[in-house]
Amino acid sequence: MSNKGTYYITTPIYYPSSNLHIGHTYCTVMADAMARFKRLQGYDVHFLTGTDEHGQKIQTKAQEAGVTPQEYVDEVVAGIKDLWKTMEISYDDFIRTTEPRHMERVQKIWKRMYDKGDIYKGAYEGLYCKECESFWTESQLVNGCCPDCGRPVEHASEEAYFFKLSNYADRILQLYDEHPEFLEPETRRNEMRNFINQGLEDLCVSRCTFDWGIPVPNDPKHVMYVWVDALSNYVTALGGPDDAEEYNKYWPADVHLVGKEIVRFHSIIWPAMLMSADLPLPKKVLGHGWLLLGGEKVSKSKAAKGMDVVDPVILIERYGIDALKYFLLREYTFGQDGNFTNEVMLKRINFDLANDLGNLLSRTVSMIEKYCGGVVPAATTHDEIDEDLKNIAVSAAAKVSEEMDKFAFNMALERIWTVVRRANKYIDEKAPWILAKDKSKKAELDTVMNHLAETLRIVSILIYPFMHTTSDKIRKQLGLWYADVVWEDAETFEMMYQEQVKKGEQIFPRLDVEKELEELTKIAQEEAKKKAAAATQDPVEKAILNSVPLELKDEIVYEDFDKMDFRVGTILKCEKHPKADKLLVSQVKMGTEVRQIISGVAENFTPEEMVGKKVVVLANLKPRMLRGMESYGMLLFAGDHGNYVITTDAPDGEVVN
Ligand code: MSP
């Protein structure tokens, strides 16, 4: 494998404010596919992800949870790392902004900017909410009050450091002009151009009203603005800004993959910071679109409404990592927003994976077992149809590469599925089950089996960056377990000969979409309730949301209930049953009538305790003889062993209904 040089790819570093959802997963899955693709192409890849752990929001969350900010983030970050492990994300480094290696190096970047004369002390003016210790702009207020807590705000001013962002407007515009590839898609570049043209203000880059952040060098009562801290991660993780082996090797980054709402930070503030610190700029910032739920960005609060399951862990448990990754990469067009629903996901998994790919593999392996004793035969004949399949299969790798160069993951997969679908059609056209009936067609039949095996071998290479586990499964069934996955091998057809195939499990079992949707809806609603219960302060609402249905006897109708005649009674007298230790014999007055009723509660009550109690009696219960004494009805008790007697204030004789 030739080494084509280095390739440094990054995801944004995620806020560990709570667990990640499918929207966050989307970006990491794309970065992972690209990293794996580039590795397969022979690049020395460095794939960085991590967490953005400072700032007032995290500090407040930790306070609410009654833990230190560090304890708070440690727990959420452990969950994020677990998620990436479950999803087999192949990152090379995970940077946490609370790590000393990051904090020290950010201070160095700051110093470079300061020494350049680009950072100065000033005053941050604005509308201030004392309660939340936050500055707001006029437009952020809700009814003139703090958008977070609803309290009135006041004009205030706070000492702060500023970065001369305005000085860099021209150089950034020039960067877009000279290197349009720096920021893509083009729509984002145009948006940023407009933004800059409206005038760039200097950026407030420090705060002194909270302390969960990186101290400003030589003025530690200030902490750095969280975006200065966060953006620097791409350099600090490599050991920069000083000379360091990884930094020298991988910086500047080949691509920062980011969501569209943070393109502004990456394509204006970040290059300006680097220009100021005299550091090279990344080669590309790529802005992707959002996954939407019902037209709005998938977010924790939206998920809390419980329409679809957006927790990647649940989806992976049910459908597998590869199905989820395939869906995310195939369904959405890079740069554009796309709606996420469980239904679209399930259908995609069924059609493309269970039907198209799964069937192609199981049909091929079964036929090679049946017609060729399980051994892949050589191809000795060929006609136009064979040629067509072969051409489509061997030319796919170049097309996939072309699409990947454009980050068009969905199109890359579409190119691969063109091959898969062509192979399925090839089976129908060639009808091997008919060829198998005629001995003189044996050579032709062998060719068909050979071509199907070759095609699947190629598919197993092409899908490797997107679904490496599925690729391995296919290769095992094809008897290719011994061979490394080599990209160039997808460009040739004559590689398989006498491999021993072995039918395995269905790689993607067919899903019952209706049933799955019902299940997922239930799960989503349960999750939503849990989240809402955790969020509310109202104890009644919390209890309602936490309510779990009781396990009851079979349902009855009103007529069943109406058969029972309950009455209020007063116990006039109570004695122990002379022949049974567990029984009490009571004389109960219900209006005009006094009756004898026997109850098995002598272990819980003394006869004296029972006398005078106003009780509820099932009065029309058939009389029953208990150890030689007649009982005419039943007193009601609660608890497994009649621990509590049911009493009432109502006068005796009253009907209970
Ligand atoms: N911490 C900052 C990034 C700092 S990078 C130096 C941040 N974190 S975040 O957790 O809020 O978001 C991280 C990424 O997840 C962003 O790129 C964001 O666009 C992405 N997504 C969050 N929700 C998303 C969707 N619903 N859909 C697609 N991506 C989304 O911003």
XYZ file of C-alpha atoms and ligand atoms in Angstrom:
688
model
C 0.000 0.000 0.000
C 1.533 3.296 -1.007
C 1.681 6.075 1.536
C -0.015 9.074 0.029
C 0.840 11.515 2.813
C -1.040 12.653 5.871
C -4.722 13.358 6.342
C -5.937 15.179 9.451
C -9.703 15.205 10.001
C -11.608 16.567 12.998
C -15.139 16.619 14.381
C -16.358 19.450 16.581
C -15.683 18.809 20.237
C -19.050 18.084 21.841
C -20.505 19.815 24.893
C -20.749 17.262 27.656
C -23.889 18.892 29.015
C -25.879 15.692 28.585
C -25.821 12.519 26.494
C -25.437 12.794 22.739
C -28.261 12.131 20.292
C -28.464 10.977 16.705
C -27.639 14.488 15.397
C -24.222 14.471 17.064
C -23.666 10.899 15.941
C -24.221 11.964 12.344
C -21.116 14.151 12.207
C -18.889 11.615 13.930
C -20.088 8.811 11.664
C -19.210 10.894 8.593
C -15.766 11.698 9.955
C -15.199 8.041 10.781
C -16.194 6.894 7.301
C -13.862 9.452 5.757
C -11.002 8.490 8.074
C -11.433 4.810 7.233
C -11.718 5.592 3.529
C -8.508 7.617 3.546
C -6.664 4.939 5.517
C -7.753 2.413 2.934
C -6.401 4.724 0.253
C -2.999 4.639 1.919
C -3.054 7.949 3.803
C -1.494 8.369 7.218
C -4.708 9.507 8.882
C -5.131 11.366 12.141
C -8.742 11.550 13.283
C -9.488 13.792 16.259
C -12.618 14.177 18.321
C -13.240 15.274 21.893
C -15.270 17.317 24.341
C -15.694 21.038 25.019
C -15.973 21.094 28.781
C -15.728 24.667 30.051
C -18.188 27.536 30.325
C -20.923 28.896 32.473
C -23.574 26.495 31.227
C -21.656 23.451 32.402
C -20.848 25.158 35.691
C -24.547 25.840 36.277
C -25.537 22.293 35.338
C -23.008 20.910 37.793
C -24.323 23.195 40.536
C -27.859 21.994 39.866
C -26.659 18.412 40.085
C -24.811 19.168 43.323
C -21.402 18.107 42.026
C -18.236 19.904 40.936
C -17.991 20.837 37.249
C -15.136 18.366 36.858
C -17.184 15.552 38.380
C -20.097 16.500 36.183
C -18.151 16.445 32.922
C -16.183 13.335 33.862
C -19.391 11.364 34.025
C -20.887 12.656 30.774
C -17.579 12.311 28.920
C -17.317 8.674 30.035
C -20.747 8.128 28.435
C -19.641 9.842 25.205
C -16.495 7.701 25.026
C -18.619 4.613 25.608
C -20.894 5.616 22.754
C -17.981 5.996 20.357
C -16.615 2.662 21.512
C -19.963 0.986 20.909
C -20.088 2.571 17.474
C -16.504 1.520 16.739
C -15.471 5.062 15.908
C -11.842 4.877 14.831
C -10.556 8.145 16.290
C -6.835 8.441 16.895
C -7.102 10.978 19.703
C -9.792 12.272 22.036
C -9.100 15.722 23.433
C -10.799 17.035 26.555
C -10.505 20.775 27.099
C -10.013 20.183 30.824
C -6.810 18.240 30.214
C -3.596 20.013 31.265
C -2.078 19.374 27.809
C -4.858 21.475 26.292
C -5.030 24.200 28.943
C -1.301 24.973 28.865
C -1.199 25.127 25.084
C -4.264 27.352 24.744
C -2.545 29.826 27.028
C 0.379 29.784 24.610
C -1.926 30.550 21.695
C -3.461 33.379 23.714
C -0.010 34.769 24.494
C 0.905 34.775 20.830
C -2.233 36.766 20.034
C -1.602 39.090 22.975
C 2.025 39.666 22.027
C 0.858 40.526 18.543
C -1.142 43.371 20.116
C -4.456 41.807 19.099
C -5.852 41.372 22.603
C -6.721 44.397 24.733
C -8.597 45.092 27.934
C -11.924 46.902 27.764
C -15.414 46.808 29.178
C -18.201 44.508 28.146
C -21.439 46.477 28.127
C -24.820 44.930 27.969
C -28.062 43.958 29.614
C -27.192 41.858 32.592
C -29.187 39.282 34.518
C -27.771 39.123 38.052
C -29.415 35.833 38.830
C -27.952 34.051 35.817
C -24.761 36.115 35.681
C -25.333 36.543 31.961
C -25.179 39.387 29.501
C -27.903 39.570 26.885
C -28.583 41.666 23.835
C -31.861 43.516 23.409
C -33.041 41.003 20.824
C -32.369 38.021 23.065
C -34.694 39.263 25.817
C -38.135 37.733 26.233
C -40.727 40.375 27.142
C -37.849 42.618 28.181
C -36.615 40.036 30.708
C -33.880 37.417 30.945
C -34.654 34.607 28.493
C -33.370 32.004 30.974
C -35.023 32.923 34.264
C -37.564 35.577 33.279
C -36.245 38.142 35.789
C -35.665 41.807 34.871
C -32.248 42.711 33.453
C -30.194 45.857 34.050
C -27.538 47.802 32.157
C -24.127 46.705 33.351
C -20.529 46.739 32.345
C -17.826 44.196 33.082
C -14.082 44.349 32.624
C -13.132 42.016 29.779
C -10.484 41.279 27.174
C -11.244 41.793 23.508
C -9.740 40.292 20.382
C -9.289 42.609 17.403
C -11.370 40.440 15.111
C -12.286 43.498 13.055
C -8.657 43.768 11.900
C -8.929 40.443 10.127
C -12.087 41.007 8.068
C -10.203 41.808 4.863
C -7.767 38.940 5.191
C -10.593 36.492 5.753
C -12.493 37.740 2.718
C -9.282 37.436 0.738
C -8.909 33.877 2.008
C -12.380 33.014 0.687
C -11.540 34.583 -2.666
C -8.153 32.970 -3.097
C -9.073 29.620 -1.607
C -12.767 29.060 -2.135
C -12.185 25.446 -1.151
C -11.412 26.700 2.379
C -15.118 26.919 3.144
C -17.754 24.693 1.602
C -20.528 24.306 0.628
C -20.614 27.539 -1.350
C -23.871 28.682 0.276
C -22.105 28.801 3.648
C -19.240 30.803 2.108
C -21.713 33.338 0.786
C -23.413 33.571 4.161
C -20.091 34.219 5.861
C -19.131 36.797 3.278
C -22.372 38.655 3.946
C -21.833 38.399 7.651
C -18.368 39.926 7.399
C -19.531 42.613 4.996
C -22.049 43.809 7.557
C -19.061 44.695 9.729
C -17.073 42.590 12.156
C -16.926 43.778 15.750
C -14.103 42.975 18.121
C -14.790 39.820 20.055
C -15.110 39.679 23.822
C -12.747 36.851 24.747
C -12.785 36.722 28.533
C -15.253 36.583 31.424
C -14.824 37.211 35.102
C -18.255 36.349 36.508
C -17.600 32.624 36.663
C -14.420 30.593 36.909
C -15.025 27.308 35.063
C -12.604 27.991 32.251
C -8.973 28.447 31.329
C -7.378 31.355 33.218
C -6.150 34.254 31.116
C -2.331 34.344 31.347
C -1.187 36.950 33.900
C -4.761 37.865 34.830
C -6.291 34.743 36.340
C -9.469 36.379 37.601
C -10.547 36.210 33.962
C -11.283 32.960 32.189
C -11.103 32.649 28.413
C -14.194 32.781 26.240
C -15.203 29.203 25.687
C -14.893 29.359 21.887
C -11.252 30.546 22.043
C -10.616 27.632 24.359
C -12.570 25.141 22.227
C -11.343 26.065 18.739
C -7.743 25.768 19.870
C -8.244 22.039 20.498
C -7.445 21.232 16.885
C -3.899 22.530 17.426
C -3.341 21.690 21.093
C -4.270 18.020 20.645
C -1.310 17.695 18.283
C 1.058 19.337 20.744
C 0.951 22.793 19.078
C 1.443 25.698 18.900
C 5.041 24.797 19.773
C 7.113 22.405 17.748
C 5.824 18.915 18.405
C 6.115 15.757 16.364
C 2.402 15.292 15.689
C 1.820 18.994 15.213
C 4.568 19.241 12.629
C 3.301 16.137 10.914
C -0.444 16.797 10.743
C -1.087 20.537 11.016
C -2.678 22.219 9.120
C -5.799 20.066 9.253
C -7.141 18.760 5.978
C -10.703 19.228 7.096
C -12.752 20.442 10.041
C -16.164 18.814 9.767
C -18.740 20.988 11.563
C -22.485 21.583 11.767
C -23.815 24.610 9.897
C -24.523 26.677 13.024
C -20.876 26.631 14.058
C -19.434 27.353 10.627
C -19.132 31.015 11.644
C -16.795 30.203 14.528
C -14.677 27.949 12.346
C -14.457 30.118 9.266
C -14.150 33.584 10.815
C -12.969 33.464 14.417
C -10.686 30.438 14.054
C -8.751 31.643 10.994
C -8.472 35.092 12.560
C -7.046 33.571 15.744
C -4.547 31.549 13.728
C -3.567 34.551 11.599
C -2.997 36.522 14.760
C -0.942 33.714 16.317
C 1.025 33.330 13.068
C -0.034 29.744 12.635
C -1.025 28.045 9.365
C -4.737 27.839 8.534
C -6.691 24.613 8.123
C -7.202 23.591 4.504
C -10.940 23.201 4.706
C -13.992 23.842 6.862
C -16.977 21.788 5.774
C -20.415 22.682 7.062
C -22.978 19.894 7.180
C -26.729 20.217 7.587
C -28.900 19.175 10.499
C -30.999 16.153 11.156
C -34.494 17.430 11.774
C -37.377 16.036 13.766
C -40.673 17.313 12.455
C -38.887 20.185 10.713
C -36.829 21.294 13.730
C -33.227 20.460 14.628
C -32.980 17.227 16.580
C -32.120 18.354 20.066
C -32.426 17.179 23.613
C -35.585 19.187 24.218
C -37.209 18.089 20.988
C -36.400 14.474 21.769
C -38.041 14.999 25.125
C -41.377 15.285 23.345
C -41.019 11.633 22.430
C -41.989 11.196 18.799
C -39.141 9.065 17.532
C -36.245 7.302 19.192
C -33.147 9.487 18.701
C -30.902 7.763 21.211
C -28.213 6.037 19.128
C -27.609 3.435 21.839
C -31.176 2.144 21.629
C -31.130 2.112 17.833
C -27.835 0.241 17.747
C -29.058 -2.342 20.235
C -32.030 -3.114 18.012
C -30.620 -2.804 14.493
C -26.838 -2.899 14.805
C -24.079 -0.358 14.271
C -23.743 -0.882 10.552
C -27.438 -0.411 9.851
C -27.444 2.909 11.696
C -24.231 4.108 10.076
C -25.449 3.089 6.629
C -28.724 4.893 7.142
C -27.084 8.138 8.287
C -24.611 8.172 5.447
C -27.010 7.053 2.714
C -30.116 9.016 3.579
C -28.819 12.557 3.918
C -27.162 14.871 1.451
C -24.075 16.532 2.871
C -24.662 20.199 3.569
C -28.427 19.953 3.533
C -30.876 19.421 6.364
C -32.853 16.205 6.348
C -35.785 14.846 8.302
C -35.165 11.997 10.681
C -37.930 9.531 11.393
C -37.786 5.991 12.622
C -39.979 4.955 9.714
C -37.609 6.261 7.038
C -34.746 4.572 8.854
C -36.485 1.191 9.125
C -37.534 1.213 5.484
C -34.044 2.099 4.350
C -32.564 -0.730 6.408
C -35.099 -3.179 5.015
C -34.883 -2.204 1.358
C -31.186 -1.597 0.928
C -29.618 -3.843 3.512
C -31.969 -6.784 4.095
C -33.388 -6.989 0.569
C -30.651 -5.797 -1.755
C -27.379 -6.650 -0.057
C -28.486 -9.387 2.356
C -30.336 -11.290 -0.333
C -27.537 -10.999 -2.847
C -25.129 -12.573 -0.398
C -27.400 -15.344 0.825
C -28.557 -16.246 -2.697
C -24.999 -16.293 -4.023
C -23.547 -18.394 -1.244
C -26.492 -20.834 -1.311
C -26.164 -21.301 -5.058
C -22.401 -21.844 -4.934
C -23.002 -24.446 -2.240
C -25.767 -26.089 -4.217
C -24.345 -25.991 -7.735
C -20.571 -25.979 -7.153
C -20.033 -27.922 -3.938
C -19.341 -24.701 -2.061
C -16.232 -23.849 -4.094
C -16.006 -20.675 -6.196
C -15.469 -21.843 -9.784
C -13.440 -20.164 -12.516
C -15.168 -18.240 -15.311
C -14.502 -19.758 -18.716
C -17.339 -18.287 -20.775
C -18.610 -14.818 -21.217
C -21.356 -12.869 -22.880
C -22.655 -9.327 -22.904
C -24.532 -9.650 -19.643
C -21.438 -10.975 -17.851
C -19.457 -8.132 -19.340
C -21.979 -5.543 -18.198
C -21.907 -6.762 -14.599
C -18.126 -6.878 -14.615
C -17.786 -3.377 -16.040
C -20.173 -1.881 -13.531
C -18.430 -3.662 -10.654
C -14.818 -2.819 -11.516
C -15.545 0.804 -12.386
C -17.348 1.506 -9.103
C -14.235 2.114 -6.982
C -13.224 5.148 -9.032
C -16.744 6.560 -8.828
C -16.899 6.002 -5.088
C -13.552 7.811 -4.705
C -14.828 10.692 -6.787
C -17.908 11.046 -4.585
C -15.868 10.747 -1.417
C -13.607 13.552 -2.605
C -16.762 15.688 -2.570
C -17.878 14.310 0.815
C -20.938 12.968 -0.980
C -21.317 9.933 1.251
C -24.849 9.259 0.033
C -23.725 9.236 -3.602
C -20.734 7.029 -2.813
C -23.106 4.481 -1.299
C -25.513 4.890 -4.192
C -22.652 3.992 -6.560
C -22.028 0.828 -4.543
C -25.703 -0.071 -4.535
C -25.804 0.294 -8.292
C -23.452 -2.671 -8.313
C -25.517 -4.590 -5.751
C -28.750 -4.047 -7.665
C -27.088 -4.920 -10.971
C -25.907 -8.204 -9.471
C -29.406 -9.047 -8.244
C -30.736 -8.330 -11.712
C -27.962 -10.475 -13.176
C -29.235 -13.433 -11.162
C -32.732 -12.925 -12.540
C -31.425 -12.567 -16.102
C -29.162 -15.592 -15.919
C -31.633 -17.761 -13.982
C -28.946 -20.148 -12.664
C -31.631 -22.606 -11.487
C -32.479 -23.188 -15.163
C -28.822 -23.446 -16.238
C -28.328 -26.029 -13.500
C -30.869 -28.349 -15.088
C -28.865 -28.664 -18.302
C -25.440 -30.322 -18.028
C -24.216 -28.679 -21.221
C -24.630 -25.275 -19.491
C -22.236 -26.111 -16.637
C -19.503 -23.718 -17.841
C -22.026 -20.902 -18.145
C -23.371 -21.676 -14.689
C -19.828 -21.563 -13.279
C -19.283 -18.171 -14.851
C -22.416 -16.837 -13.212
C -21.314 -18.121 -9.800
C -17.822 -16.752 -10.306
C -19.120 -13.337 -11.326
C -21.453 -13.096 -8.384
C -18.653 -14.007 -5.985
C -16.312 -11.487 -7.633
C -18.961 -8.788 -7.447
C -19.598 -9.419 -3.773
C -15.870 -9.396 -3.123
C -15.688 -5.965 -4.725
C -18.714 -4.772 -2.768
C -17.079 -5.975 0.460
C -14.114 -3.696 -0.255
C -16.193 -0.713 -1.302
C -18.411 -0.795 1.777
C -15.488 -1.268 4.150
C -15.108 2.425 5.113
C -18.822 2.648 5.884
C -19.583 -0.782 7.359
C -16.435 -2.689 8.166
C -18.203 -5.337 10.260
C -20.577 -6.192 7.437
C -17.647 -6.249 5.058
C -15.918 -8.801 7.313
C -19.067 -10.923 7.484
C -19.407 -10.970 3.709
C -15.754 -11.858 3.264
C -16.051 -14.703 5.752
C -19.009 -16.183 3.896
C -17.122 -15.846 0.617
C -14.112 -17.700 2.029
C -12.000 -14.547 1.889
C -11.290 -14.414 5.607
C -7.555 -14.744 4.922
C -7.218 -11.727 2.610
C -6.641 -8.108 3.659
C -9.056 -5.505 2.391
C -7.132 -3.635 -0.307
C -8.871 -0.822 -2.174
C -7.110 -1.478 -5.485
C -8.482 -5.032 -5.468
C -11.906 -3.530 -6.103
C -10.715 -2.489 -9.556
C -10.072 -5.993 -10.846
C -12.378 -8.908 -11.412
C -10.192 -11.999 -11.738
C -9.210 -12.573 -8.131
C -11.414 -15.365 -6.839
C -10.639 -18.972 -7.497
C -11.554 -22.009 -5.471
C -12.431 -20.174 -2.281
C -14.576 -22.292 -0.023
C -17.792 -20.380 0.677
C -19.772 -20.920 3.835
C -23.307 -19.796 4.438
C -23.654 -17.790 7.634
C -26.416 -15.915 9.392
C -28.507 -13.338 7.518
C -26.341 -10.205 7.653
C -29.441 -7.995 7.926
C -32.572 -9.833 9.010
C -35.806 -8.434 7.574
C -37.661 -6.143 9.936
C -41.378 -6.015 10.517
C -41.600 -2.253 10.057
C -45.063 -1.830 11.580
C -44.168 -3.798 14.678
C -40.842 -2.063 15.089
C -42.478 1.334 14.772
C -44.923 0.484 17.538
C -42.080 -0.643 19.773
C -39.999 2.437 19.038
C -42.918 4.746 19.711
C -43.404 3.125 23.115
C -39.711 3.483 23.901
C -39.697 7.117 22.761
C -42.675 7.941 24.928
C -41.131 6.279 27.956
C -37.865 8.134 27.399
C -39.706 11.404 26.988
C -41.573 10.849 30.234
C -38.359 10.075 32.112
C -36.739 13.225 30.776
C -39.735 15.400 31.564
C -39.935 13.925 35.083
C -36.284 14.723 35.673
C -36.803 18.273 34.443
C -39.911 19.280 36.409
C -39.793 20.735 39.913
C -43.521 20.149 40.557
C -43.852 17.042 42.777
C -47.305 16.122 41.451
C -46.219 16.437 37.844
C -43.097 14.442 38.657
C -45.254 11.705 40.230
C -47.576 11.627 37.240
C -44.670 11.406 34.820
C -42.984 8.713 36.894
C -46.206 6.738 37.157
C -45.812 3.061 36.238
C -48.977 1.020 35.517
C -49.939 -1.520 38.189
C -50.097 -5.192 37.437
C -53.796 -5.942 37.886
C -56.195 -8.845 37.639
C -58.225 -9.185 34.438
C -60.361 -6.191 33.609
C -64.029 -6.312 34.713
C -67.072 -4.443 33.456
C -69.337 -2.220 35.548
C -71.961 -4.948 35.758
C -69.425 -7.149 37.557
C -68.835 -4.446 40.120
C -72.509 -3.695 40.459
C -73.171 -7.232 41.637
C -71.318 -6.509 44.860
C -73.207 -4.861 47.741
C -70.863 -2.979 50.038
C -72.188 -1.466 53.277
C -70.799 0.587 56.093
C -70.885 -1.173 59.456
C -69.830 -0.623 63.100
C -68.132 -3.417 65.039
C -70.134 -3.819 68.252
C -68.283 -6.797 69.609
C -65.217 -8.828 68.657
C -63.818 -12.083 70.067
C -61.185 -14.664 69.169
C -62.556 -17.729 67.372
C -62.552 -20.505 69.956
C -61.195 -23.078 67.479
C -58.877 -21.046 65.199
C -55.982 -18.816 66.332
C -55.964 -16.720 63.159
C -59.672 -15.809 63.126
C -61.602 -12.974 64.776
C -65.399 -13.136 65.119
C -67.096 -9.732 64.951
C -70.681 -8.626 65.458
C -71.203 -5.892 62.924
C -74.146 -3.495 62.894
C -75.153 -2.265 59.438
C -78.179 0.012 59.817
C -80.994 -2.161 61.003
C -79.148 -5.456 60.905
C -76.426 -6.946 63.091
C -74.384 -9.760 61.613
C -71.600 -12.125 62.518
C -68.550 -11.802 60.280
C -65.321 -13.774 60.587
C -61.961 -12.327 59.432
C -58.488 -13.941 59.313
C -56.642 -11.046 60.948
C -56.092 -12.170 64.559
C -52.331 -11.864 64.032
C -52.653 -8.158 63.180
C -55.425 -6.941 65.517
C -56.603 -7.680 69.049
C -60.408 -7.989 69.464
C -60.313 -4.788 71.572
C -58.716 -2.857 68.703
C -61.535 -3.877 66.403
C -64.435 -2.835 68.601
C -65.952 0.497 67.626
C -64.346 0.606 64.175
C -66.486 1.807 61.278
C -65.755 -0.743 58.552
C -66.663 -1.589 54.965
C -68.471 -4.885 54.483
C -69.088 -6.931 51.362
C -72.598 -7.720 52.524
C -74.002 -9.999 49.813
C -71.187 -12.546 49.881
C -72.544 -16.062 50.227
C -72.379 -17.097 53.934
C -69.595 -19.502 54.759
C -68.861 -21.868 57.657
C -65.435 -21.304 59.213
C -64.354 -23.867 61.806
C -67.898 -24.472 62.971
C -69.042 -20.822 63.003
C -71.048 -19.068 60.254
C -69.668 -15.865 58.606
C -72.227 -13.594 56.851
C -70.096 -11.305 54.684
C -66.544 -9.997 54.549
C -64.757 -7.018 56.117
C -62.357 -5.196 53.805
C -58.686 -4.952 54.694
C -55.600 -3.679 52.861
C -52.136 -5.211 52.676
C -51.007 -8.713 51.776
C -52.014 -10.165 55.133
C -54.893 -7.907 56.092
C -52.510 -5.491 57.771
C -54.854 -2.484 57.628
C -58.592 -2.415 58.196
C -60.564 -0.232 55.793
C -62.481 2.298 57.848
C -64.793 5.156 56.985
C -66.533 8.162 58.536
C -69.855 7.325 56.887
C -72.745 6.239 59.151
C -73.327 2.500 59.341
C -75.819 0.996 56.933
C -74.781 3.389 54.121
C -74.296 1.842 50.705
C -70.743 2.037 49.313
C -70.663 2.536 45.552
N -18.835 22.597 21.581
C -19.278 23.161 20.376
C -18.304 22.871 19.261
C -16.918 23.332 19.500
S -15.870 22.877 18.190
C -14.478 23.691 18.471
C -20.651 22.616 20.013
N -21.007 21.483 20.590
S -22.406 20.736 20.388
O -22.344 19.559 21.187
O -23.492 21.629 20.644
O -22.514 20.382 18.877
C -21.523 19.627 18.260
C -21.886 19.327 16.833
O -23.071 18.534 16.790
C -22.165 20.558 16.001
O -21.421 20.480 14.813
C -23.628 20.479 15.701
O -23.966 20.993 14.446
C -23.843 18.978 15.732
N -25.251 18.696 15.914
C -26.019 18.860 17.030
N -27.311 18.583 16.707
C -27.403 18.253 15.402
C -28.411 17.814 14.552
N -29.649 17.723 14.951
N -28.057 17.445 13.294
C -26.773 17.448 12.853
N -25.793 17.872 13.621
C -26.097 18.399 14.848
O -21.321 23.231 19.210
